[in-house]
Amino acid sequence: MTAPTTSGPAPHSVTLDLGGRTALVTGAASGIGRACALRLAAAGAKVRAVDRDADGLASLAEGITGLAGALEPLVLDLTDLEAAEAAAAGTDILVNNAGLQLVRPIEEFPPDVFHTVLTVMLEAPFRLIRGALPHMYAQGWGRIVNLSSVHGLRASAYKSAYVAAKHGLEGLSKTAALEGAPHGVTSVCVSPGYVRTPLVEKQIADQAAAHSLPEDQVLTDVLLKDSAIKRLVEPDEVAEAVLYLCSPQASFITGTSIALDGGWTAH
């Protein structure tokens, strides 16, 4: 599946030495999480890569070869909230990225799926932040980057659980920013539009069924309808923004959202 393009992403440009730092990235086996894990490792961080997909983590570990940092794969289902909180202990950088999506009208949305989406995408980030903060506070430095979405800033039909979770994550991130500021800890949401990931590929199929449209038309007429830039965001572009937020130059950016949405929220 491809989208109309204007210009592609720029090559890696943020220079940052994260040697000696430990980063935890959830949903690290694919998509945005994989790109973030590799980018942080390239900057020298020891990356605790969390995902329930053991095969995906094994593939990620192969890609770490030759990078300055290291990778610690951790197979974990984030619905195990106690384990999620424990996994975050001792981390300097926390990237809450894991997510899932189901496209259904509210009256047809399975309540158990709604519960799971909120658990993985809102309650688990809370527990991860809770687990990470004692170490961050003790050292007077920490970075929390929450992968939100344009759907944390705008709503779309048929995505009640995802939109609710992302709106909640935006609020959680702001609260963490207010509490963390006296301790040298920042908390920021990165809110992209549609990113070229397996989650979006599946969503295209779901939207095609919901709207009774061909998949190519869903991409141009539904997903990218409100985007001024008519292409999908690349995972590497999102990872570059995440890395920048870990830099000294970003120390005053907290309690806000950085929209990588191609102009969607300009409407």
PDB file of C-alpha atoms in Angstrom:
ATOM      1  CA  MET A   1       0.000   0.000   0.000  1.00  0.00           C
ATOM      2  CA  THR A   2       1.528   3.333  -1.014  1.00  0.00           C
ATOM      3  CA  ALA A   3       0.414   6.921  -0.716  1.00  0.00           C
ATOM      4  CA  PRO A   4       1.010  10.009  -2.809  1.00  0.00           C
ATOM      5  CA  THR A   5       4.279  11.606  -1.803  1.00  0.00           C
ATOM      6  CA  THR A   6       5.674  15.108  -1.815  1.00  0.00           C
ATOM      7  CA  SER A   7       9.109  14.605  -0.342  1.00  0.00           C
ATOM      8  CA  GLY A   8      10.469  11.807   1.782  1.00  0.00           C
ATOM      9  CA  PRO A   9      11.946  11.987   5.255  1.00  0.00           C
ATOM     10  CA  ALA A  10      15.321  13.584   5.827  1.00  0.00           C
ATOM     11  CA  PRO A  11      18.258  11.395   6.899  1.00  0.00           C
ATOM     12  CA  HIS A  12      19.181  11.140  10.569  1.00  0.00           C
ATOM     13  CA  SER A  13      20.145  14.590  11.779  1.00  0.00           C
ATOM     14  CA  VAL A  14      19.862  14.743  15.582  1.00  0.00           C
ATOM     15  CA  THR A  15      23.280  14.209  17.169  1.00  0.00           C
ATOM     16  CA  LEU A  16      23.112  13.008  20.754  1.00  0.00           C
ATOM     17  CA  ASP A  17      25.250  10.772  22.953  1.00  0.00           C
ATOM     18  CA  LEU A  18      23.027   8.637  25.190  1.00  0.00           C
ATOM     19  CA  GLY A  19      25.862   6.436  26.415  1.00  0.00           C
ATOM     20  CA  GLY A  20      25.158   5.308  29.976  1.00  0.00           C
ATOM     21  CA  ARG A  21      21.406   5.933  29.646  1.00  0.00           C
ATOM     22  CA  THR A  22      18.791   3.207  29.826  1.00  0.00           C
ATOM     23  CA  ALA A  23      15.699   3.610  27.656  1.00  0.00           C
ATOM     24  CA  LEU A  24      12.542   1.529  27.715  1.00  0.00           C
ATOM     25  CA  VAL A  25      10.424   1.368  24.561  1.00  0.00           C
ATOM     26  CA  THR A  26       7.075  -0.435  24.488  1.00  0.00           C
ATOM     27  CA  GLY A  27       5.708  -1.962  21.310  1.00  0.00           C
ATOM     28  CA  ALA A  28       9.334  -2.240  20.182  1.00  0.00           C
ATOM     29  CA  ALA A  29       8.979  -5.222  17.861  1.00  0.00           C
ATOM     30  CA  SER A  30       7.641  -3.285  14.874  1.00  0.00           C
ATOM     31  CA  GLY A  31       6.598   0.074  13.479  1.00  0.00           C
ATOM     32  CA  ILE A  32       7.294   3.221  15.472  1.00  0.00           C
ATOM     33  CA  GLY A  33       8.554   1.292  18.490  1.00  0.00           C
ATOM     34  CA  ARG A  34      11.152  -0.550  16.431  1.00  0.00           C
ATOM     35  CA  ALA A  35      12.339   2.689  14.823  1.00  0.00           C
ATOM     36  CA  CYS A  36      12.609   4.369  18.245  1.00  0.00           C
ATOM     37  CA  ALA A  37      14.505   1.440  19.759  1.00  0.00           C
ATOM     38  CA  LEU A  38      17.023   1.417  16.919  1.00  0.00           C
ATOM     39  CA  ARG A  39      17.436   5.192  16.937  1.00  0.00           C
ATOM     40  CA  LEU A  40      18.018   5.358  20.701  1.00  0.00           C
ATOM     41  CA  ALA A  41      20.476   2.466  20.467  1.00  0.00           C
ATOM     42  CA  ALA A  42      22.280   4.247  17.635  1.00  0.00           C
ATOM     43  CA  ALA A  43      22.725   7.169  20.045  1.00  0.00           C
ATOM     44  CA  GLY A  44      24.354   4.850  22.574  1.00  0.00           C
ATOM     45  CA  ALA A  45      21.475   3.981  24.913  1.00  0.00           C
ATOM     46  CA  LYS A  46      20.872   0.575  26.415  1.00  0.00           C
ATOM     47  CA  VAL A  47      17.360  -0.102  25.164  1.00  0.00           C
ATOM     48  CA  ARG A  48      14.946  -2.257  27.108  1.00  0.00           C
ATOM     49  CA  ALA A  49      12.734  -3.369  24.214  1.00  0.00           C
ATOM     50  CA  VAL A  50       9.296  -4.456  25.428  1.00  0.00           C
ATOM     51  CA  ASP A  51       6.754  -6.321  23.317  1.00  0.00           C
ATOM     52  CA  ARG A  52       4.599  -9.436  23.487  1.00  0.00           C
ATOM     53  CA  ASP A  53       5.937 -10.491  20.061  1.00  0.00           C
ATOM     54  CA  ALA A  54       9.003 -12.634  20.794  1.00  0.00           C
ATOM     55  CA  ASP A  55       9.799 -13.193  17.109  1.00  0.00           C
ATOM     56  CA  GLY A  56       9.616  -9.474  16.413  1.00  0.00           C
ATOM     57  CA  LEU A  57      12.002  -8.744  19.278  1.00  0.00           C
ATOM     58  CA  ALA A  58      14.415 -11.364  17.937  1.00  0.00           C
ATOM     59  CA  SER A  59      14.343  -9.632  14.551  1.00  0.00           C
ATOM     60  CA  LEU A  60      14.921  -6.282  16.255  1.00  0.00           C
ATOM     61  CA  ALA A  61      17.952  -7.683  18.066  1.00  0.00           C
ATOM     62  CA  GLU A  62      19.491  -8.614  14.716  1.00  0.00           C
ATOM     63  CA  GLY A  63      19.165  -5.006  13.578  1.00  0.00           C
ATOM     64  CA  ILE A  64      21.060  -3.661  16.574  1.00  0.00           C
ATOM     65  CA  THR A  65      24.386  -5.048  15.337  1.00  0.00           C
ATOM     66  CA  GLY A  66      26.981  -2.337  14.860  1.00  0.00           C
ATOM     67  CA  LEU A  67      25.104   0.339  16.791  1.00  0.00           C
ATOM     68  CA  ALA A  68      26.710   2.168  19.705  1.00  0.00           C
ATOM     69  CA  GLY A  69      24.145   1.031  22.251  1.00  0.00           C
ATOM     70  CA  ALA A  70      22.737  -2.290  23.373  1.00  0.00           C
ATOM     71  CA  LEU A  71      19.403  -4.087  23.370  1.00  0.00           C
ATOM     72  CA  GLU A  72      17.666  -5.969  26.166  1.00  0.00           C
ATOM     73  CA  PRO A  73      14.581  -7.721  24.744  1.00  0.00           C
ATOM     74  CA  LEU A  74      11.743  -8.247  27.209  1.00  0.00           C
ATOM     75  CA  VAL A  75       8.721 -10.289  26.157  1.00  0.00           C
ATOM     76  CA  LEU A  76       5.831  -8.790  28.088  1.00  0.00           C
ATOM     77  CA  ASP A  77       2.093  -8.395  27.651  1.00  0.00           C
ATOM     78  CA  LEU A  78       1.243  -4.925  28.954  1.00  0.00           C
ATOM     79  CA  THR A  79      -2.071  -6.119  30.319  1.00  0.00           C
ATOM     80  CA  ASP A  80       0.118  -7.530  33.114  1.00  0.00           C
ATOM     81  CA  LEU A  81       0.252  -4.172  34.850  1.00  0.00           C
ATOM     82  CA  GLU A  82       2.378  -5.246  37.813  1.00  0.00           C
ATOM     83  CA  ALA A  83       5.041  -6.598  35.455  1.00  0.00           C
ATOM     84  CA  ALA A  84       4.874  -3.438  33.348  1.00  0.00           C
ATOM     85  CA  GLU A  85       5.530  -1.214  36.352  1.00  0.00           C
ATOM     86  CA  ALA A  86       8.411  -3.415  37.500  1.00  0.00           C
ATOM     87  CA  ALA A  87       9.967  -3.356  34.021  1.00  0.00           C
ATOM     88  CA  ALA A  88      10.267   0.434  34.114  1.00  0.00           C
ATOM     89  CA  ALA A  89      12.409   0.565  37.255  1.00  0.00           C
ATOM     90  CA  GLY A  90      15.781   2.179  36.669  1.00  0.00           C
ATOM     91  CA  THR A  91      15.005   3.694  33.275  1.00  0.00           C
ATOM     92  CA  ASP A  92      16.201   7.160  32.297  1.00  0.00           C
ATOM     93  CA  ILE A  93      14.077   7.410  29.151  1.00  0.00           C
ATOM     94  CA  LEU A  94      10.576   5.975  28.807  1.00  0.00           C
ATOM     95  CA  VAL A  95       8.874   5.750  25.416  1.00  0.00           C
ATOM     96  CA  ASN A  96       5.226   4.678  25.758  1.00  0.00           C
ATOM     97  CA  ASN A  97       4.406   3.488  22.281  1.00  0.00           C
ATOM     98  CA  ALA A  98       2.470   0.198  22.351  1.00  0.00           C
ATOM     99  CA  GLY A  99      -1.009   0.325  20.904  1.00  0.00           C
ATOM    100  CA  LEU A 100      -3.811  -1.533  19.189  1.00  0.00           C
ATOM    101  CA  GLN A 101      -6.776  -0.521  17.114  1.00  0.00           C
ATOM    102  CA  LEU A 102     -10.251  -1.737  16.217  1.00  0.00           C
ATOM    103  CA  VAL A 103     -12.559   0.178  13.887  1.00  0.00           C
ATOM    104  CA  ARG A 104     -16.226  -0.341  14.779  1.00  0.00           C
ATOM    105  CA  PRO A 105     -19.317   1.812  15.484  1.00  0.00           C
ATOM    106  CA  ILE A 106     -19.838   2.330  19.223  1.00  0.00           C
ATOM    107  CA  GLU A 107     -22.975   0.188  19.303  1.00  0.00           C
ATOM    108  CA  GLU A 108     -20.997  -2.700  17.768  1.00  0.00           C
ATOM    109  CA  PHE A 109     -17.747  -2.161  19.678  1.00  0.00           C
ATOM    110  CA  PRO A 110     -16.931  -5.194  21.890  1.00  0.00           C
ATOM    111  CA  PRO A 111     -16.686  -4.040  25.535  1.00  0.00           C
ATOM    112  CA  ASP A 112     -13.828  -6.456  26.235  1.00  0.00           C
ATOM    113  CA  VAL A 113     -11.775  -4.950  23.397  1.00  0.00           C
ATOM    114  CA  PHE A 114     -12.536  -1.434  24.667  1.00  0.00           C
ATOM    115  CA  HIS A 115     -11.233  -2.507  28.084  1.00  0.00           C
ATOM    116  CA  THR A 116      -8.074  -4.038  26.594  1.00  0.00           C
ATOM    117  CA  VAL A 117      -7.308  -0.946  24.502  1.00  0.00           C
ATOM    118  CA  LEU A 118      -7.633   1.330  27.538  1.00  0.00           C
ATOM    119  CA  THR A 119      -5.506  -1.044  29.614  1.00  0.00           C
ATOM    120  CA  VAL A 120      -2.648  -1.255  27.117  1.00  0.00           C
ATOM    121  CA  MET A 121      -2.714   2.342  25.908  1.00  0.00           C
ATOM    122  CA  LEU A 122      -3.568   4.304  29.058  1.00  0.00           C
ATOM    123  CA  GLU A 123      -3.337   2.276  32.248  1.00  0.00           C
ATOM    124  CA  ALA A 124      -0.075   0.566  31.265  1.00  0.00           C
ATOM    125  CA  PRO A 125       1.617   3.917  30.468  1.00  0.00           C
ATOM    126  CA  PHE A 126       0.508   5.154  33.897  1.00  0.00           C
ATOM    127  CA  ARG A 127       2.064   2.116  35.538  1.00  0.00           C
ATOM    128  CA  LEU A 128       5.248   2.433  33.474  1.00  0.00           C
ATOM    129  CA  ILE A 129       5.594   6.101  34.390  1.00  0.00           C
ATOM    130  CA  ARG A 130       4.934   5.222  38.012  1.00  0.00           C
ATOM    131  CA  GLY A 131       7.686   2.622  37.876  1.00  0.00           C
ATOM    132  CA  ALA A 132      10.192   4.914  36.155  1.00  0.00           C
ATOM    133  CA  LEU A 133       9.784   8.100  38.179  1.00  0.00           C
ATOM    134  CA  PRO A 134      11.578   7.133  41.424  1.00  0.00           C
ATOM    135  CA  HIS A 135      14.873   6.599  39.557  1.00  0.00           C
ATOM    136  CA  MET A 136      14.375   9.689  37.397  1.00  0.00           C
ATOM    137  CA  TYR A 137      13.589  11.837  40.434  1.00  0.00           C
ATOM    138  CA  ALA A 138      16.560  10.487  42.372  1.00  0.00           C
ATOM    139  CA  GLN A 139      19.018  11.476  39.641  1.00  0.00           C
ATOM    140  CA  GLY A 140      17.296  14.755  38.739  1.00  0.00           C
ATOM    141  CA  TRP A 141      16.861  13.858  35.064  1.00  0.00           C
ATOM    142  CA  GLY A 142      14.398  11.905  32.988  1.00  0.00           C
ATOM    143  CA  ARG A 143      12.580  11.888  29.684  1.00  0.00           C
ATOM    144  CA  ILE A 144       9.061  10.540  29.167  1.00  0.00           C
ATOM    145  CA  VAL A 145       7.868  10.478  25.575  1.00  0.00           C
ATOM    146  CA  ASN A 146       4.308   9.299  25.027  1.00  0.00           C
ATOM    147  CA  LEU A 147       3.432   8.252  21.507  1.00  0.00           C
ATOM    148  CA  SER A 148      -0.004   9.734  21.201  1.00  0.00           C
ATOM    149  CA  SER A 149      -1.643  10.445  17.867  1.00  0.00           C
ATOM    150  CA  VAL A 150      -3.519  13.101  15.996  1.00  0.00           C
ATOM    151  CA  HIS A 151      -6.419  11.179  17.543  1.00  0.00           C
ATOM    152  CA  GLY A 152      -5.261  12.433  20.924  1.00  0.00           C
ATOM    153  CA  LEU A 153      -6.062  15.908  19.584  1.00  0.00           C
ATOM    154  CA  ARG A 154      -8.957  15.187  17.227  1.00  0.00           C
ATOM    155  CA  ALA A 155     -11.631  12.506  17.115  1.00  0.00           C
ATOM    156  CA  SER A 156     -12.701  10.209  14.296  1.00  0.00           C
ATOM    157  CA  ALA A 157     -15.790   8.078  13.990  1.00  0.00           C
ATOM    158  CA  TYR A 158     -15.607   4.324  14.675  1.00  0.00           C
ATOM    159  CA  LYS A 159     -12.493   4.594  16.893  1.00  0.00           C
ATOM    160  CA  SER A 160     -14.010   5.129  20.326  1.00  0.00           C
ATOM    161  CA  ALA A 161     -11.469   3.101  22.320  1.00  0.00           C
ATOM    162  CA  TYR A 162      -8.395   4.424  20.499  1.00  0.00           C
ATOM    163  CA  VAL A 163      -9.528   8.053  20.657  1.00  0.00           C
ATOM    164  CA  ALA A 164     -10.476   7.749  24.335  1.00  0.00           C
ATOM    165  CA  ALA A 165      -7.116   6.167  25.179  1.00  0.00           C
ATOM    166  CA  LYS A 166      -5.090   8.755  23.278  1.00  0.00           C
ATOM    167  CA  HIS A 167      -7.024  11.687  24.764  1.00  0.00           C
ATOM    168  CA  GLY A 168      -6.388  10.178  28.189  1.00  0.00           C
ATOM    169  CA  LEU A 169      -2.700   9.738  27.414  1.00  0.00           C
ATOM    170  CA  GLU A 170      -2.430  13.425  26.529  1.00  0.00           C
ATOM    171  CA  GLY A 171      -3.818  14.316  29.959  1.00  0.00           C
ATOM    172  CA  LEU A 172      -1.599  11.825  31.762  1.00  0.00           C
ATOM    173  CA  SER A 173       1.446  13.217  29.972  1.00  0.00           C
ATOM    174  CA  LYS A 174       0.608  16.784  31.006  1.00  0.00           C
ATOM    175  CA  THR A 175       0.135  15.735  34.628  1.00  0.00           C
ATOM    176  CA  ALA A 176       3.485  13.928  34.608  1.00  0.00           C
ATOM    177  CA  ALA A 177       5.073  17.065  33.168  1.00  0.00           C
ATOM    178  CA  LEU A 178       3.721  19.265  35.965  1.00  0.00           C
ATOM    179  CA  GLU A 179       4.817  16.853  38.678  1.00  0.00           C
ATOM    180  CA  GLY A 180       8.168  16.064  37.068  1.00  0.00           C
ATOM    181  CA  ALA A 181       9.339  19.600  36.322  1.00  0.00           C
ATOM    182  CA  PRO A 182      10.874  20.283  39.774  1.00  0.00           C
ATOM    183  CA  HIS A 183      12.821  17.013  39.411  1.00  0.00           C
ATOM    184  CA  GLY A 184      14.318  17.587  35.958  1.00  0.00           C
ATOM    185  CA  VAL A 185      11.865  15.231  34.258  1.00  0.00           C
ATOM    186  CA  THR A 186      10.049  16.200  31.070  1.00  0.00           C
ATOM    187  CA  SER A 187       6.939  14.550  29.650  1.00  0.00           C
ATOM    188  CA  VAL A 188       5.818  15.174  26.086  1.00  0.00           C
ATOM    189  CA  CYS A 189       3.386  13.623  23.627  1.00  0.00           C
ATOM    190  CA  VAL A 190       4.439  13.040  20.048  1.00  0.00           C
ATOM    191  CA  SER A 191       1.227  12.976  18.038  1.00  0.00           C
ATOM    192  CA  PRO A 192       1.651  11.742  14.482  1.00  0.00           C
ATOM    193  CA  GLY A 193      -0.897  11.331  11.761  1.00  0.00           C
ATOM    194  CA  TYR A 194      -1.097   8.027   9.964  1.00  0.00           C
ATOM    195  CA  VAL A 195       2.277   6.269  10.076  1.00  0.00           C
ATOM    196  CA  ARG A 196       3.417   3.522   7.727  1.00  0.00           C
ATOM    197  CA  THR A 197       3.070   0.674  10.249  1.00  0.00           C
ATOM    198  CA  PRO A 198       1.343  -2.726  10.422  1.00  0.00           C
ATOM    199  CA  LEU A 199      -1.322  -1.129  12.649  1.00  0.00           C
ATOM    200  CA  VAL A 200      -2.238   1.347   9.909  1.00  0.00           C
ATOM    201  CA  GLU A 201      -2.155  -1.305   7.190  1.00  0.00           C
ATOM    202  CA  LYS A 202      -4.731  -3.275   9.169  1.00  0.00           C
ATOM    203  CA  GLN A 203      -6.743  -0.115   9.772  1.00  0.00           C
ATOM    204  CA  ILE A 204      -6.938   0.522   6.031  1.00  0.00           C
ATOM    205  CA  ALA A 205      -8.585  -2.877   5.601  1.00  0.00           C
ATOM    206  CA  ASP A 206     -10.954  -2.223   8.522  1.00  0.00           C
ATOM    207  CA  GLN A 207     -11.916   1.211   7.174  1.00  0.00           C
ATOM    208  CA  ALA A 208     -12.463  -0.253   3.722  1.00  0.00           C
ATOM    209  CA  ALA A 209     -14.990  -2.643   5.222  1.00  0.00           C
ATOM    210  CA  ALA A 210     -16.624   0.060   7.373  1.00  0.00           C
ATOM    211  CA  HIS A 211     -16.999   2.517   4.480  1.00  0.00           C
ATOM    212  CA  SER A 212     -17.514  -0.043   1.689  1.00  0.00           C
ATOM    213  CA  LEU A 213     -14.620   1.457  -0.267  1.00  0.00           C
ATOM    214  CA  PRO A 214     -11.575   0.025  -2.057  1.00  0.00           C
ATOM    215  CA  GLU A 215      -8.430   0.148   0.115  1.00  0.00           C
ATOM    216  CA  ASP A 216      -6.635   2.622  -2.191  1.00  0.00           C
ATOM    217  CA  GLN A 217      -9.564   5.007  -1.923  1.00  0.00           C
ATOM    218  CA  VAL A 218      -9.619   4.645   1.871  1.00  0.00           C
ATOM    219  CA  LEU A 219      -6.014   5.839   1.984  1.00  0.00           C
ATOM    220  CA  THR A 220      -6.582   8.952  -0.117  1.00  0.00           C
ATOM    221  CA  ASP A 221     -10.192   9.833   0.725  1.00  0.00           C
ATOM    222  CA  VAL A 222     -10.441   8.785   4.383  1.00  0.00           C
ATOM    223  CA  LEU A 223      -7.077   8.514   6.129  1.00  0.00           C
ATOM    224  CA  LEU A 224      -5.332  11.386   4.343  1.00  0.00           C
ATOM    225  CA  LYS A 225      -8.418  13.525   3.716  1.00  0.00           C
ATOM    226  CA  ASP A 226      -7.546  16.129   6.376  1.00  0.00           C
ATOM    227  CA  SER A 227      -3.773  16.027   5.898  1.00  0.00           C
ATOM    228  CA  ALA A 228      -2.258  18.849   3.844  1.00  0.00           C
ATOM    229  CA  ILE A 229       0.720  16.617   3.054  1.00  0.00           C
ATOM    230  CA  LYS A 230      -0.682  13.638   1.194  1.00  0.00           C
ATOM    231  CA  ARG A 231       1.518  10.802   2.387  1.00  0.00           C
ATOM    232  CA  LEU A 232       1.968   8.532   5.368  1.00  0.00           C
ATOM    233  CA  VAL A 233       4.480   9.491   8.036  1.00  0.00           C
ATOM    234  CA  GLU A 234       7.530   7.221   8.153  1.00  0.00           C
ATOM    235  CA  PRO A 235       8.468   5.549  11.465  1.00  0.00           C
ATOM    236  CA  ASP A 236      11.992   6.962  11.218  1.00  0.00           C
ATOM    237  CA  GLU A 237      10.581  10.496  11.173  1.00  0.00           C
ATOM    238  CA  VAL A 238       8.744   9.842  14.415  1.00  0.00           C
ATOM    239  CA  ALA A 239      11.854   8.285  15.977  1.00  0.00           C
ATOM    240  CA  GLU A 240      13.876  11.372  15.089  1.00  0.00           C
ATOM    241  CA  ALA A 241      11.397  13.570  16.963  1.00  0.00           C
ATOM    242  CA  VAL A 242      11.570  11.229  19.956  1.00  0.00           C
ATOM    243  CA  LEU A 243      15.365  11.416  19.978  1.00  0.00           C
ATOM    244  CA  TYR A 244      15.293  15.218  19.812  1.00  0.00           C
ATOM    245  CA  LEU A 245      13.110  15.307  22.917  1.00  0.00           C
ATOM    246  CA  CYS A 246      15.909  13.502  24.782  1.00  0.00           C
ATOM    247  CA  SER A 247      18.458  16.165  23.837  1.00  0.00           C
ATOM    248  CA  PRO A 248      19.652  19.032  26.061  1.00  0.00           C
ATOM    249  CA  GLN A 249      18.141  21.483  23.566  1.00  0.00           C
ATOM    250  CA  ALA A 250      14.678  20.058  24.339  1.00  0.00           C
ATOM    251  CA  SER A 251      14.870  20.480  28.117  1.00  0.00           C
ATOM    252  CA  PHE A 252      12.243  23.271  28.079  1.00  0.00           C
ATOM    253  CA  ILE A 253       9.724  21.248  26.055  1.00  0.00           C
ATOM    254  CA  THR A 254       7.302  19.593  28.455  1.00  0.00           C
ATOM    255  CA  GLY A 255       3.580  19.256  29.056  1.00  0.00           C
ATOM    256  CA  THR A 256       2.711  19.641  25.397  1.00  0.00           C
ATOM    257  CA  SER A 257       2.108  17.708  22.201  1.00  0.00           C
ATOM    258  CA  ILE A 258       4.221  17.803  19.080  1.00  0.00           C
ATOM    259  CA  ALA A 259       1.967  17.070  16.138  1.00  0.00           C
ATOM    260  CA  LEU A 260       3.588  15.283  13.205  1.00  0.00           C
ATOM    261  CA  ASP A 261       0.339  15.384  11.296  1.00  0.00           C
ATOM    262  CA  GLY A 262       1.059  16.953   7.905  1.00  0.00           C
ATOM    263  CA  GLY A 263      -1.179  19.903   8.740  1.00  0.00           C
ATOM    264  CA  TRP A 264      -4.219  17.895   9.903  1.00  0.00           C
ATOM    265  CA  THR A 265      -4.755  19.944  13.075  1.00  0.00           C
ATOM    266  CA  ALA A 266      -4.326  23.215  11.148  1.00  0.00           C
ATOM    267  CA  HIS A 267      -8.030  22.899  10.236  1.00  0.00           C
TER     268      HIS A 267
END
